[in-house]
Short mmCIF file of C-alpha atoms (C1' of nucleotides) in Angstrom, two decimals:
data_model
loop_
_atom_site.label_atom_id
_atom_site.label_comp_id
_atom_site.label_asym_id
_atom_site.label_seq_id
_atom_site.Cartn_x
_atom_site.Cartn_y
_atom_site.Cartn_z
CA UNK A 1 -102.10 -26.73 -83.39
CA UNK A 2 -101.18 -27.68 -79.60
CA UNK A 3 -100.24 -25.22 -77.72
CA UNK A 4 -96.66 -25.45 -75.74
CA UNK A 5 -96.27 -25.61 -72.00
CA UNK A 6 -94.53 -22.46 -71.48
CA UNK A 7 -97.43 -20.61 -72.85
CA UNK A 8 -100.05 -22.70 -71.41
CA UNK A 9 -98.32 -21.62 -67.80
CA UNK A 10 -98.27 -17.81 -68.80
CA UNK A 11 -101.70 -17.90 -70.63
CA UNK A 12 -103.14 -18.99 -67.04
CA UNK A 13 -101.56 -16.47 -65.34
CA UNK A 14 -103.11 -13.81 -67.71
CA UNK A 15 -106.13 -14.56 -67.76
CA UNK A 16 -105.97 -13.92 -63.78
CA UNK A 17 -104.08 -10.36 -64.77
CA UNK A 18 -106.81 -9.95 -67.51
CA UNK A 19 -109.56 -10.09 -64.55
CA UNK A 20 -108.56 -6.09 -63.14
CA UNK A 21 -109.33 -4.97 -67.24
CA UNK A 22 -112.77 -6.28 -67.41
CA UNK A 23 -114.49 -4.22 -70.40
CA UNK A 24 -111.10 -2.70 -70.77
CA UNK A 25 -108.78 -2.99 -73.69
CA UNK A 26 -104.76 -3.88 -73.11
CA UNK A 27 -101.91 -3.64 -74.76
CA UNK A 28 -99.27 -6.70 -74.81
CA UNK A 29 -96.57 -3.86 -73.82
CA UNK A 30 -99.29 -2.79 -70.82
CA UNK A 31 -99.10 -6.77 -70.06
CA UNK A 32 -95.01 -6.82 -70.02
CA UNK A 33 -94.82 -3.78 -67.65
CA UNK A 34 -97.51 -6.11 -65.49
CA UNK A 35 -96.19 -9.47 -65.79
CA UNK A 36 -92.52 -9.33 -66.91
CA UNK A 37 -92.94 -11.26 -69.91
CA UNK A 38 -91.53 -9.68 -73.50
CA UNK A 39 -94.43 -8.16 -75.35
CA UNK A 40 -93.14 -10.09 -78.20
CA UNK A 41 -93.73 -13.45 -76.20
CA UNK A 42 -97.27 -11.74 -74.82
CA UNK A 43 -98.20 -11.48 -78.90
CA UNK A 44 -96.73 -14.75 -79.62
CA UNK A 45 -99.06 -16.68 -76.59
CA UNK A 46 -102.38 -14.71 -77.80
CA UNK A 47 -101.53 -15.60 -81.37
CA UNK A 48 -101.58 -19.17 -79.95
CA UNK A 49 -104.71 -18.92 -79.41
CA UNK A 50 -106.28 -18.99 -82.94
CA UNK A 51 -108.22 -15.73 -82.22
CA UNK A 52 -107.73 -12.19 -83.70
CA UNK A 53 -108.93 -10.11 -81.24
CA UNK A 54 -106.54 -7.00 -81.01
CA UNK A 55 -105.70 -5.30 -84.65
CA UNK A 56 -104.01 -2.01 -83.71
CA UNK A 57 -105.44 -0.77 -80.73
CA UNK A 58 -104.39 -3.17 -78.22
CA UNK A 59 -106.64 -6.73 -77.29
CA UNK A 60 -110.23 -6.66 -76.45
CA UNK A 61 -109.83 -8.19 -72.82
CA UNK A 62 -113.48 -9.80 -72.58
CA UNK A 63 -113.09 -11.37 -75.65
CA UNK A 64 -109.73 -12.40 -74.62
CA UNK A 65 -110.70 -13.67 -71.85
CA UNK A 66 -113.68 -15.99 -72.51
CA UNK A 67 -111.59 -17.53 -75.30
CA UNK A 68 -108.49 -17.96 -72.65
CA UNK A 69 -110.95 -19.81 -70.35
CA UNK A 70 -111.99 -22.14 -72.93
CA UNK A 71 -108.23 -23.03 -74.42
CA UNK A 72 -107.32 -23.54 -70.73
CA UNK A 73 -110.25 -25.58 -69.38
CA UNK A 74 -111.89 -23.07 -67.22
CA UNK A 75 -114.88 -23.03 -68.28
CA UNK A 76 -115.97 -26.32 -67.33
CA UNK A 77 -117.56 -25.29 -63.65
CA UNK A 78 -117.74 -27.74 -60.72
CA UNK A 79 -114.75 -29.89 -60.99
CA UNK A 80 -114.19 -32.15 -57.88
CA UNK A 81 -110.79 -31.65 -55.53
CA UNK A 82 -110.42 -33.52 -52.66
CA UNK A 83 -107.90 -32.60 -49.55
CA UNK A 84 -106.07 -35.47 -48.57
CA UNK A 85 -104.24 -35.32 -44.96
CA UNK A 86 -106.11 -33.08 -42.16
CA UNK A 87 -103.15 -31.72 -40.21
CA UNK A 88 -102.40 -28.02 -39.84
CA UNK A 89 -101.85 -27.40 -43.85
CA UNK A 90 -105.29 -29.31 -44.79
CA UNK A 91 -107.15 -27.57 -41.70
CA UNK A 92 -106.32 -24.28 -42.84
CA UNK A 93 -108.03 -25.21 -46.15
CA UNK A 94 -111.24 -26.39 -44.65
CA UNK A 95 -112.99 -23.21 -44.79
CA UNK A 96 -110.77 -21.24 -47.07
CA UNK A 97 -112.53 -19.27 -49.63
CA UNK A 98 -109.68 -19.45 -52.07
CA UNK A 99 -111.84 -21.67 -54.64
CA UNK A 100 -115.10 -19.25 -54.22
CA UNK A 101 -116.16 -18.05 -58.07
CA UNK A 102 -113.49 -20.88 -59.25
CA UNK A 103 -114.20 -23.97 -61.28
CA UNK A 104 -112.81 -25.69 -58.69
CA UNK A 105 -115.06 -27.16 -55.67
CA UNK A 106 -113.56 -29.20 -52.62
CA UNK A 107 -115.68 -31.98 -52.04
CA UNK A 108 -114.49 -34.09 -49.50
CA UNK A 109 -111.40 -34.73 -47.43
CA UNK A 110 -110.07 -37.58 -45.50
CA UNK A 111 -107.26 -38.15 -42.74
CA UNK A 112 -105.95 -41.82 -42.04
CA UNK A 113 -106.36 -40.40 -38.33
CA UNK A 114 -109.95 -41.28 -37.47
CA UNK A 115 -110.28 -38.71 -34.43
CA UNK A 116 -109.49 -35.84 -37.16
CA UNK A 117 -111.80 -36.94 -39.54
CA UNK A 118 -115.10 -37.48 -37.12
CA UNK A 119 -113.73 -34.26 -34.42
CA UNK A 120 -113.16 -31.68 -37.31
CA UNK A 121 -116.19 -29.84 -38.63
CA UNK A 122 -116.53 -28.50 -42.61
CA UNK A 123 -118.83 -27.93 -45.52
CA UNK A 124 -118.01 -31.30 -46.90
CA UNK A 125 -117.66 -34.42 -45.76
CA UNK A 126 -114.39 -36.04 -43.69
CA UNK A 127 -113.80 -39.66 -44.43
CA UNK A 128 -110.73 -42.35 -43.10
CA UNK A 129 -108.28 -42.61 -45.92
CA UNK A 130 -109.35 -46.72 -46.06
CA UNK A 131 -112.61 -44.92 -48.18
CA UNK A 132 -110.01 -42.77 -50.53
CA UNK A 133 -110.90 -44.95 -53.49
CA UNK A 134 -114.39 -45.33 -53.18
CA UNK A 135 -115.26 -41.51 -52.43
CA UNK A 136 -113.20 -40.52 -55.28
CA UNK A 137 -114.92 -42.76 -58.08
CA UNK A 138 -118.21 -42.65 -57.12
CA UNK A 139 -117.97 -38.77 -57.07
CA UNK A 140 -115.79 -38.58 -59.91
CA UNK A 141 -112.85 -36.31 -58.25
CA UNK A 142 -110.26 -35.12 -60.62
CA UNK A 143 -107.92 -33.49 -58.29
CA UNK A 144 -105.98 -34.12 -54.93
CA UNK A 145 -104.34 -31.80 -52.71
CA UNK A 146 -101.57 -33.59 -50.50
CA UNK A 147 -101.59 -32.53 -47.03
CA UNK A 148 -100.27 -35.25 -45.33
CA UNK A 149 -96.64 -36.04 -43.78
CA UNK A 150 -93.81 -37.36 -45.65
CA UNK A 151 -93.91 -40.86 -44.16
CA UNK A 152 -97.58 -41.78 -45.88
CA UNK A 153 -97.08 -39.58 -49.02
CA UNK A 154 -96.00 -42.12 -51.59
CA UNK A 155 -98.73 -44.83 -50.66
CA UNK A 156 -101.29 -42.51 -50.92
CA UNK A 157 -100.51 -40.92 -53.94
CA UNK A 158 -100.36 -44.84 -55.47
CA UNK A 159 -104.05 -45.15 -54.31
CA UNK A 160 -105.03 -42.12 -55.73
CA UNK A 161 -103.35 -42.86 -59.37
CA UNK A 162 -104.68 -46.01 -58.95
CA UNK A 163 -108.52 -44.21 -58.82
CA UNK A 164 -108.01 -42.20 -61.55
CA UNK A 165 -107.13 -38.82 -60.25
CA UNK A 166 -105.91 -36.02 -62.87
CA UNK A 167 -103.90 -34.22 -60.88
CA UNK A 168 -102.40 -33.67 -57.34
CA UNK A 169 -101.47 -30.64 -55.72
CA UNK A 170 -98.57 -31.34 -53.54
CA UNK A 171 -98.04 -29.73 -50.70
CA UNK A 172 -95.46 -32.37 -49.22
CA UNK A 173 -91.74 -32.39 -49.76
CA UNK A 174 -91.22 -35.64 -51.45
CA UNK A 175 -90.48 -36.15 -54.71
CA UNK A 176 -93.60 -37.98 -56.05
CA UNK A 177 -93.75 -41.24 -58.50
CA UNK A 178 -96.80 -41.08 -60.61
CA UNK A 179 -97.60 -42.36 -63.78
CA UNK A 180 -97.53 -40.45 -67.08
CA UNK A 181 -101.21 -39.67 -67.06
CA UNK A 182 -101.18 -38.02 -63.64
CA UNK A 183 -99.70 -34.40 -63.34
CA UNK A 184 -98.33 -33.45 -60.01
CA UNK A 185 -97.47 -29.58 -59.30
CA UNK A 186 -95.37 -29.44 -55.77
CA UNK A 187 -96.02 -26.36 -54.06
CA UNK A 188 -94.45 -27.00 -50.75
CA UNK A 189 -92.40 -24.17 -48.91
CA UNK A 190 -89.74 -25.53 -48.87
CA UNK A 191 -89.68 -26.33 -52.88
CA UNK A 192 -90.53 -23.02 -53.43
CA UNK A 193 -87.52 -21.39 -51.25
CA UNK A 194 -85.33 -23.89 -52.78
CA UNK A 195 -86.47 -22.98 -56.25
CA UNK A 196 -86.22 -19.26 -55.55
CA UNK A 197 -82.37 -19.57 -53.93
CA UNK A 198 -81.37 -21.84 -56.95
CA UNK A 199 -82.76 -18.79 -59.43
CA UNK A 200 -85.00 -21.65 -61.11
CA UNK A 201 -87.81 -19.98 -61.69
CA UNK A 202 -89.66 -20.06 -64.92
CA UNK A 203 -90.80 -16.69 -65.74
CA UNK A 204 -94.72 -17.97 -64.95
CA UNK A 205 -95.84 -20.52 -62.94
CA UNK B 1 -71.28 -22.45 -68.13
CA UNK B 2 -74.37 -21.41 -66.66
CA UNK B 3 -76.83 -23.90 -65.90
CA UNK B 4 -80.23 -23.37 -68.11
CA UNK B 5 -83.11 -22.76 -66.00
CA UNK B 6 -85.25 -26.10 -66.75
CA UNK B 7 -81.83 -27.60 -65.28
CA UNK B 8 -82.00 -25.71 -62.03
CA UNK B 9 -85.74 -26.53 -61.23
CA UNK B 10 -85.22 -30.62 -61.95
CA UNK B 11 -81.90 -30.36 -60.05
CA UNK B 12 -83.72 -28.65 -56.90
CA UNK B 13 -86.17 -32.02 -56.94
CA UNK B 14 -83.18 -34.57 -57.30
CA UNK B 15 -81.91 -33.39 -54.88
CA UNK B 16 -84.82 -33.65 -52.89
CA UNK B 17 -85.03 -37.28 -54.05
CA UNK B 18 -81.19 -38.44 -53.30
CA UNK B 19 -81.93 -38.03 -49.79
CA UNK B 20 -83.31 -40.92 -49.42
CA UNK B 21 -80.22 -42.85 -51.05
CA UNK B 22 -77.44 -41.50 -49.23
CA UNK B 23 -74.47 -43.51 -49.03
CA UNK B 24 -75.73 -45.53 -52.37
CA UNK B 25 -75.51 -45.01 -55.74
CA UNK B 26 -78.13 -44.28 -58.37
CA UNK B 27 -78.64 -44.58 -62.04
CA UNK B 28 -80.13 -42.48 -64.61
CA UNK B 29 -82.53 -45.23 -65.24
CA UNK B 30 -83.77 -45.59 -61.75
CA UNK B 31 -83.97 -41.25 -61.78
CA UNK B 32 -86.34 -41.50 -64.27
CA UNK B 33 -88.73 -44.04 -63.22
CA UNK B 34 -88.80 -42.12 -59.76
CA UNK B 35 -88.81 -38.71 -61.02
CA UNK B 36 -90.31 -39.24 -64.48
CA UNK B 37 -87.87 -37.07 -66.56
CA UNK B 38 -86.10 -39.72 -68.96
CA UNK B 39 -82.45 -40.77 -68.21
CA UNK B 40 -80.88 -38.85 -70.96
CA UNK B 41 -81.92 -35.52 -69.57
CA UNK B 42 -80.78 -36.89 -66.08
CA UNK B 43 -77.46 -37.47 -67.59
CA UNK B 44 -77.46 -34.66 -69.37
CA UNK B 45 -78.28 -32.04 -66.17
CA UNK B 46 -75.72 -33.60 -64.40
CA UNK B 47 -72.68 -33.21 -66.62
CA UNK B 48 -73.73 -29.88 -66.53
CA UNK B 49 -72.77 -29.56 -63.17
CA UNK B 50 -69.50 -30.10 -64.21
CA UNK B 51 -68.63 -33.00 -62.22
CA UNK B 52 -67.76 -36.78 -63.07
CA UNK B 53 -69.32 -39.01 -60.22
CA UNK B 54 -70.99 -41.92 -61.99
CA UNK B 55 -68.40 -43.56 -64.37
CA UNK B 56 -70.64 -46.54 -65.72
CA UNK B 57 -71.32 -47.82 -62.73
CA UNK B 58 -74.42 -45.55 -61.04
CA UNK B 59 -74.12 -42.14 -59.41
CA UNK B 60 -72.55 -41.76 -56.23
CA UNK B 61 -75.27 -40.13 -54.44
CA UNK B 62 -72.98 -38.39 -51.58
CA UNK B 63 -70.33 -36.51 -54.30
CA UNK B 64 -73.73 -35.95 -56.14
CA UNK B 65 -75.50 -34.39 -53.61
CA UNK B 66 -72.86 -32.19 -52.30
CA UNK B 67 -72.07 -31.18 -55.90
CA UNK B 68 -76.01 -30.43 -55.89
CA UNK B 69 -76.37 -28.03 -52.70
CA UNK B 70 -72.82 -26.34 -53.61
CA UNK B 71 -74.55 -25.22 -57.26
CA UNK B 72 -78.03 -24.61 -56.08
CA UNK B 73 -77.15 -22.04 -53.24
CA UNK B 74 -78.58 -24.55 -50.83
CA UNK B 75 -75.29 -24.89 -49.51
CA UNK B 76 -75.22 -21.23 -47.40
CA UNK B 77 -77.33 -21.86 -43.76
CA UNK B 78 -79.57 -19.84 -42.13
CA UNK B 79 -80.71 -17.84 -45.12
CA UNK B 80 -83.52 -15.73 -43.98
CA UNK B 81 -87.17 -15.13 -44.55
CA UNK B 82 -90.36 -13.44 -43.37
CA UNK B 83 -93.69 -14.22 -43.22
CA UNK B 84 -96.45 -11.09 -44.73
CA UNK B 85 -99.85 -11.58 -43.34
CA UNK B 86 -100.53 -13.16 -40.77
CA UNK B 87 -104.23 -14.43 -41.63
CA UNK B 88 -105.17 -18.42 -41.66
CA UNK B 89 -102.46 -19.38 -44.15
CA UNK B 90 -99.98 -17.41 -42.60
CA UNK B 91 -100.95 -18.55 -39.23
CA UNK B 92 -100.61 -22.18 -40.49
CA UNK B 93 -96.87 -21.10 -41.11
CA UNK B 94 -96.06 -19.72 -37.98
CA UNK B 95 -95.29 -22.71 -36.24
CA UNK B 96 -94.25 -25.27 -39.33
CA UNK B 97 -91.91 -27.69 -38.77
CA UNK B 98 -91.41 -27.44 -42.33
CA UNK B 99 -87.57 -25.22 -42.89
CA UNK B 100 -86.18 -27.27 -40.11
CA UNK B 101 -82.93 -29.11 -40.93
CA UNK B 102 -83.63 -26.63 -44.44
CA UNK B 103 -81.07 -23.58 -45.05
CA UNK B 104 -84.40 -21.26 -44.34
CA UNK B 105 -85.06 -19.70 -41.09
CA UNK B 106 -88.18 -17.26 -40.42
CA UNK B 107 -87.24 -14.66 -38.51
CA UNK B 108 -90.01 -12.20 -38.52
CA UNK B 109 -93.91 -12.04 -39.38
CA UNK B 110 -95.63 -9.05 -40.68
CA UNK B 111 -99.77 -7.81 -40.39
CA UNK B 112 -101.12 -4.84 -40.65
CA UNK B 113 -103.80 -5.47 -37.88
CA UNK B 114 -101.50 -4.63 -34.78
CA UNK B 115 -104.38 -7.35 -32.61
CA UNK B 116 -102.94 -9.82 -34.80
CA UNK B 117 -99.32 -9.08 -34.18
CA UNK B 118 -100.18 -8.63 -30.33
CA UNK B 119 -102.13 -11.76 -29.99
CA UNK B 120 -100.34 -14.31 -31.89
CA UNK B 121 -97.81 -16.21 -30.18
CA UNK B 122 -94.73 -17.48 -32.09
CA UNK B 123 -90.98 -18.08 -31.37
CA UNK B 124 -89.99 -15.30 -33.79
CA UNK B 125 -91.35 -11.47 -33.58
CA UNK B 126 -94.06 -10.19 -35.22
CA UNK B 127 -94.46 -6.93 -36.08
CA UNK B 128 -96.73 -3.99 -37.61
CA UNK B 129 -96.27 -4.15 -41.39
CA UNK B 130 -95.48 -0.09 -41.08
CA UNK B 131 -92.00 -1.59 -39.56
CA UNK B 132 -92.07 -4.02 -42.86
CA UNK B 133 -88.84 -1.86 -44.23
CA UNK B 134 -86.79 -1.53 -41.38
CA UNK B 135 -87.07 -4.91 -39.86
CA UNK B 136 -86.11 -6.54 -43.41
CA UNK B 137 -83.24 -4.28 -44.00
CA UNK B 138 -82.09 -4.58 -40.50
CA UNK B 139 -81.95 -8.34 -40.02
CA UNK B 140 -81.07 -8.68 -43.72
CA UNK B 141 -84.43 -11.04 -45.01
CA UNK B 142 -83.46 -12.38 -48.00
CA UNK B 143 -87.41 -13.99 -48.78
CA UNK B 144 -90.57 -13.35 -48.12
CA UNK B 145 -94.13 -15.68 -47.81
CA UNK B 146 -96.97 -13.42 -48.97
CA UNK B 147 -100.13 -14.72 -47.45
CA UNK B 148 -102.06 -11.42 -47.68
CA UNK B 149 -105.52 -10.65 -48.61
CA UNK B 150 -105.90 -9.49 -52.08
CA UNK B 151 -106.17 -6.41 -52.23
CA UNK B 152 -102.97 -5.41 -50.30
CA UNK B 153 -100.68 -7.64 -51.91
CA UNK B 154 -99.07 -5.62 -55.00
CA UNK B 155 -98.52 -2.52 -52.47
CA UNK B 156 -96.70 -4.55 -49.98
CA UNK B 157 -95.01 -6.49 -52.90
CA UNK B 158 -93.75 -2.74 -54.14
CA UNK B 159 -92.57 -2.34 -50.39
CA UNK B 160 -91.27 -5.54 -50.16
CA UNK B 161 -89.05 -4.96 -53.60
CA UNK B 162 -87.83 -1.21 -52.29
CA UNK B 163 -85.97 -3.05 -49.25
CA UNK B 164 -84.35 -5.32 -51.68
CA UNK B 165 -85.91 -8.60 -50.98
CA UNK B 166 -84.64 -11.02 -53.35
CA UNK B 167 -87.77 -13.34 -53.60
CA UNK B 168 -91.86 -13.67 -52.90
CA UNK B 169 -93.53 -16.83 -52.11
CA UNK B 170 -96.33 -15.53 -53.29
CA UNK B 171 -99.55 -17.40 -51.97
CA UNK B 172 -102.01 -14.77 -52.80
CA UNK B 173 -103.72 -14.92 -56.34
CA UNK B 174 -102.24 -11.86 -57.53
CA UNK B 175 -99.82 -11.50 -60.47
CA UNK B 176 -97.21 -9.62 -58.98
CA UNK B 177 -95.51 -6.65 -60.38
CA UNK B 178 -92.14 -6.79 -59.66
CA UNK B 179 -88.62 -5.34 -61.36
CA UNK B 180 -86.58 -8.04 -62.73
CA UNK B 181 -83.87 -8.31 -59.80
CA UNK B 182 -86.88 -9.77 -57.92
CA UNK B 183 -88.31 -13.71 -58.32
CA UNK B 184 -91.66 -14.67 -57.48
CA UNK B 185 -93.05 -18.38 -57.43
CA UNK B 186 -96.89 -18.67 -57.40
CA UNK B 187 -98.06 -21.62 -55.13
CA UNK B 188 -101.70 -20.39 -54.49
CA UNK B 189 -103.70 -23.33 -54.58
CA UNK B 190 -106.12 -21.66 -57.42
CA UNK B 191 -102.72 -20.81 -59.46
CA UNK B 192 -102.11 -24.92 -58.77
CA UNK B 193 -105.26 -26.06 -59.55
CA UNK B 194 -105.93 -24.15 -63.10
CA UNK B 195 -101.95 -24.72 -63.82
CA UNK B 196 -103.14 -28.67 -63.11
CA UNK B 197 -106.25 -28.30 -65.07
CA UNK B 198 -104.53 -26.26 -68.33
CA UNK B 199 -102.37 -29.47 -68.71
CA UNK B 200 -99.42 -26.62 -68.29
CA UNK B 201 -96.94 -28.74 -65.88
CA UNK B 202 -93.35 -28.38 -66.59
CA UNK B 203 -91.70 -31.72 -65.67
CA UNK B 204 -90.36 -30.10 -62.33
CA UNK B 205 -91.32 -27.64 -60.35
"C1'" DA C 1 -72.48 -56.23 -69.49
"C1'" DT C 2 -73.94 -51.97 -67.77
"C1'" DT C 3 -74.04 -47.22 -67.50
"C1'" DT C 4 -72.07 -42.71 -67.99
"C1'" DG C 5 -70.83 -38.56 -70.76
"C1'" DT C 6 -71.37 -36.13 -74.92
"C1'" DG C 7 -71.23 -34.76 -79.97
"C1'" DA C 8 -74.67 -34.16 -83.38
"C1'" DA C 9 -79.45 -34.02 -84.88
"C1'" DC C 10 -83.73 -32.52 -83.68
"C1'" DA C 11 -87.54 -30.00 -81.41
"C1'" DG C 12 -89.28 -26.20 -78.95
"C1'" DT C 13 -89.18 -21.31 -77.66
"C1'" DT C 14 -87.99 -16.56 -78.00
"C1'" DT C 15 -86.54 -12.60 -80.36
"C1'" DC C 16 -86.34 -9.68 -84.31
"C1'" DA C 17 -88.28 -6.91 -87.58
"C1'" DC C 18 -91.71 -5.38 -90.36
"C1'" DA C 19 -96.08 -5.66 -93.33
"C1'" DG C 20 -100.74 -4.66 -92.61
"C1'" DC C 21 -104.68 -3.12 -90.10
"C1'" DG C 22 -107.54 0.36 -87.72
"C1'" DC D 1 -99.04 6.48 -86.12
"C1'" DG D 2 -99.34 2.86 -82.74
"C1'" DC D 3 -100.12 -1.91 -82.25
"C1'" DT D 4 -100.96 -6.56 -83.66
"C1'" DG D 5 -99.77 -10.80 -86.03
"C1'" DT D 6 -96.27 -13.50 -87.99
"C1'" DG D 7 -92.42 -15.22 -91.13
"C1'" DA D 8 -87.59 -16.06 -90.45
"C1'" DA D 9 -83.53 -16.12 -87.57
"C1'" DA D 10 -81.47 -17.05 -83.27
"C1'" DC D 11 -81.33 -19.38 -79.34
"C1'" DT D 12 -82.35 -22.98 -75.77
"C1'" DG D 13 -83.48 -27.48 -74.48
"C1'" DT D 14 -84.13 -32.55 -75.52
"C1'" DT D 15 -83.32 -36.89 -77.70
"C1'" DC D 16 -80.47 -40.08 -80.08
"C1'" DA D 17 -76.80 -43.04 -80.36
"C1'" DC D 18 -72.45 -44.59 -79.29
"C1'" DA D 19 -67.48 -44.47 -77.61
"C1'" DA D 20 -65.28 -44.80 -73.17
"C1'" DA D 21 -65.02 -46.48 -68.58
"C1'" DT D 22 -65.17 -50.14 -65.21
#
DNA sequence: ATTTGTGAACAGTTTCACAGCG
DNA sequence: CGCTGTGAAACTGTTCACAAAT
């Protein structure tokens, strides 16, 4: 049994709530107070999960937890992301320690400015966008996160569907065409303002 | 006839996307190979908005569009925000070009290291966070941009809530607590990444 | 001929309510 | 007795298919 997308979107934002209940147990009313989701839809999402791991005195979060990483993909560690576009939004996630203890590792970004990529300094390497394709394959990147402006968003997000990306992180304001096999989440500012002003947002993600 | 949420969050992205067809028209068809979300639900969130602009022969992207920002709130100007922390990702903000020509206007940033607010330079005040309440209620901030560390992010979100702030950008990792008068949207690039990696992307937003 | 706008069928999601477990 | 797990009902959202419009 698949699970649906709504869930999948909540189920990933537990398992971040679940992390402050380590050894803990929780109740899915404890999780509605926390989260704002119905304790009915809470029961419902766990119950998704093909696991019995509450019975009357609220769930087990551990156990709850390693399963939730496994349903969602978590528990696969190392998996590639590259930063794509080196102005201020990439720079500022050169040396950010947001990914630290994540699954998720940065590996290498790239600038179709030259001076950025050979001037800036980080952990991992800085290549010209002309090596996007070649980076990405040979080290097997699954996912991009768009820095870069508006004018060179849509070519570069054909080369990277074109190398097999997963998934791109999109920090940009356009609208982005991608095939069916590539997911795109847009996270821009301005998106999310929007969003918030037009009352569109899902109770999760 | 209120427009379901799914609606609002694909309508916020077309009408990102008609910008760049002003003055033309548009069909469903040509929606969903852009956009990806097939031409009957195009059709179908449009008539929702209550309007009759295409008549068989393609949208008229300028009645569309205005139609669009009227419904989605992103009609009013100058709607105010404030920026929370002003650490590397909030520093990134501080001088974005991003919410020009965008109903959106920062007009205050917040830290609770006084050096920070002192130091930084911007071309809208920054202040203690102890002034958080007064400055927001004041100057009427409708939105906020959380870029705080962890572990002060729920008590400044409970602040935040108490001066009636109607919505978080929230770009820490923390699930937020917040009563239901309040809307957050998660864009931390962790939230982003596992969202892309659980396969849990709503065709919008 | 092409494309919208929409009833009607279908699919997905949430809520209700309660049996059953600890 | 409180809490989960889950059928069944209610509701929301999507797809189908076609009449109407130009």
């Amino acid at each position: 049994m698949s699970i649906p997308e709504n869930t999948k979107r909540r189920l990933v934002l537990l398992n971040r709530l679940l992390s402050t209940f380590e050894g803990k147990t929780i109740t899915s009313q404890k999780i509605e107070e926390l989260a704002g989701w119905s304790a009915a839809v809470v029961r419902r999402d766990i119950s998704l999960l093909g696991i019995i791991c509450g019975a009357s005195n609220g769930y087990k979060v551990d156990e709850l937890k390693s399963k939730l990483e496994i349903t969602l993909n978590l528990a696969a560690k190392n998996q590639k992301c590259c930063i794509v576009g080196l102005g201020k939004t990439g720079q500022s996630l050169l040396d950010s320690t947001e990914l630290e203890d994540s699954p998720f590792n940065i590996v290498a970004g790239f600038d179709s400015n030259v001076n950025r990529t050979e001037v800036l300094r980080s952990v991992f390497p800085l290549h010209p966008t002309t090596k996007l394709c070649e980076v990405i394959m040979e080290e097997k990147i699954r996912y991009a996160i768009l820095t870069v402006n508006h004018d060179e968003a849509q070519s570069l997000t054909n080369t990277l569907c074109e190398c097999g990306i997963k998934g791109i992180v999109n920090y940009t304001q356009c609208v982005l065409t991608v095939p069916r096999n590539v997911k795109v989440k847009n996270v821009s500012l301005l998106t999310a303002l929007e969003t918030l002003c037009a009352g569109a947002i899902a109770d999760d993600c």
